[in-house]
Amino acid sequence: MEQSTISDGSDDVFPPEKRLEAPNYRLVKAGIATIPDMGTLQGCIAYENTHQNRTQILRRLKWKAEELREGED
């Protein structure tokens, strides 16, 4: 059976632990780049603060927040 690659974004198949605990940094960057909304971003920030608290990842999450805010205008 063939799976569709089209998603309407209603099901978040990438919770914060999957986005931020990837085996290499390039995948973490991709996980952050594909955050679709502020709710998902806030979940990722909370997860990172609780589990790893990595400055570099938190900085990227801050940049993503700025990007999402600019898109709201």
Coordinates of C-alpha atoms in Angstrom, one line a residue:
M1 CA 0.0 0.0 0.0
E2 CA 1.3 3.4 -1.0
Q3 CA 1.6 6.2 1.6
S4 CA 0.8 9.8 0.7
T5 CA 3.5 12.3 1.3
I6 CA 1.1 15.2 1.4
S7 CA 0.1 16.4 4.9
D8 CA -2.2 19.1 6.0
G9 CA -0.2 19.6 9.1
S10 CA -3.0 18.5 11.4
D11 CA -1.0 15.5 12.7
D12 CA 2.3 16.3 14.2
V13 CA 4.4 13.2 13.5
F14 CA 7.5 15.0 14.8
P15 CA 7.1 15.7 18.5
P16 CA 9.9 17.7 20.2
E17 CA 11.9 14.7 21.2
K18 CA 12.1 13.5 17.6
R19 CA 12.9 17.0 16.3
L20 CA 15.6 17.7 18.8
E21 CA 17.2 14.3 19.6
A22 CA 18.3 13.4 16.1
P23 CA 21.5 11.5 15.7
N24 CA 23.3 14.4 14.1
Y25 CA 23.1 18.2 14.1
R26 CA 22.0 18.5 10.5
L27 CA 18.9 16.6 11.3
V28 CA 18.2 18.7 14.4
K29 CA 18.5 21.8 12.1
A30 CA 16.1 20.3 9.7
G31 CA 13.7 19.5 12.5
I32 CA 13.7 23.1 13.6
A33 CA 13.4 24.4 10.1
T34 CA 10.2 22.4 9.6
I35 CA 8.4 23.7 12.7
P36 CA 5.1 24.9 11.3
D37 CA 3.7 27.1 14.1
M38 CA 4.3 28.8 17.5
G39 CA 2.6 26.0 19.5
T40 CA 5.0 23.4 18.1
L41 CA 7.9 25.8 18.7
Q42 CA 6.9 26.4 22.3
G43 CA 6.8 22.7 22.9
C44 CA 10.3 22.3 21.4
I45 CA 11.6 25.1 23.6
A46 CA 10.1 23.6 26.7
Y47 CA 11.5 20.2 25.8
E48 CA 15.0 21.6 25.2
N49 CA 15.0 23.6 28.4
T50 CA 14.0 20.5 30.4
H51 CA 16.2 17.9 28.8
Q52 CA 19.3 19.3 27.2
N53 CA 19.4 23.1 27.5
R54 CA 21.9 23.4 24.6
T55 CA 22.6 27.1 23.9
Q56 CA 23.1 26.5 20.2
I57 CA 19.8 24.7 19.8
L58 CA 17.9 27.4 21.9
R59 CA 19.5 30.1 19.7
R60 CA 18.1 28.3 16.5
L61 CA 14.7 28.0 18.2
K62 CA 14.8 31.8 18.9
W63 CA 15.6 32.5 15.2
K64 CA 12.7 30.2 14.2
A65 CA 10.4 32.2 16.5
E66 CA 11.4 35.4 14.9
E67 CA 10.8 33.9 11.5
L68 CA 7.3 32.7 12.5
R69 CA 6.5 36.1 13.9
E70 CA 7.6 37.8 10.7
G71 CA 5.3 35.5 8.7
E72 CA 2.3 36.5 10.9
D73 CA 2.6 40.2 9.7

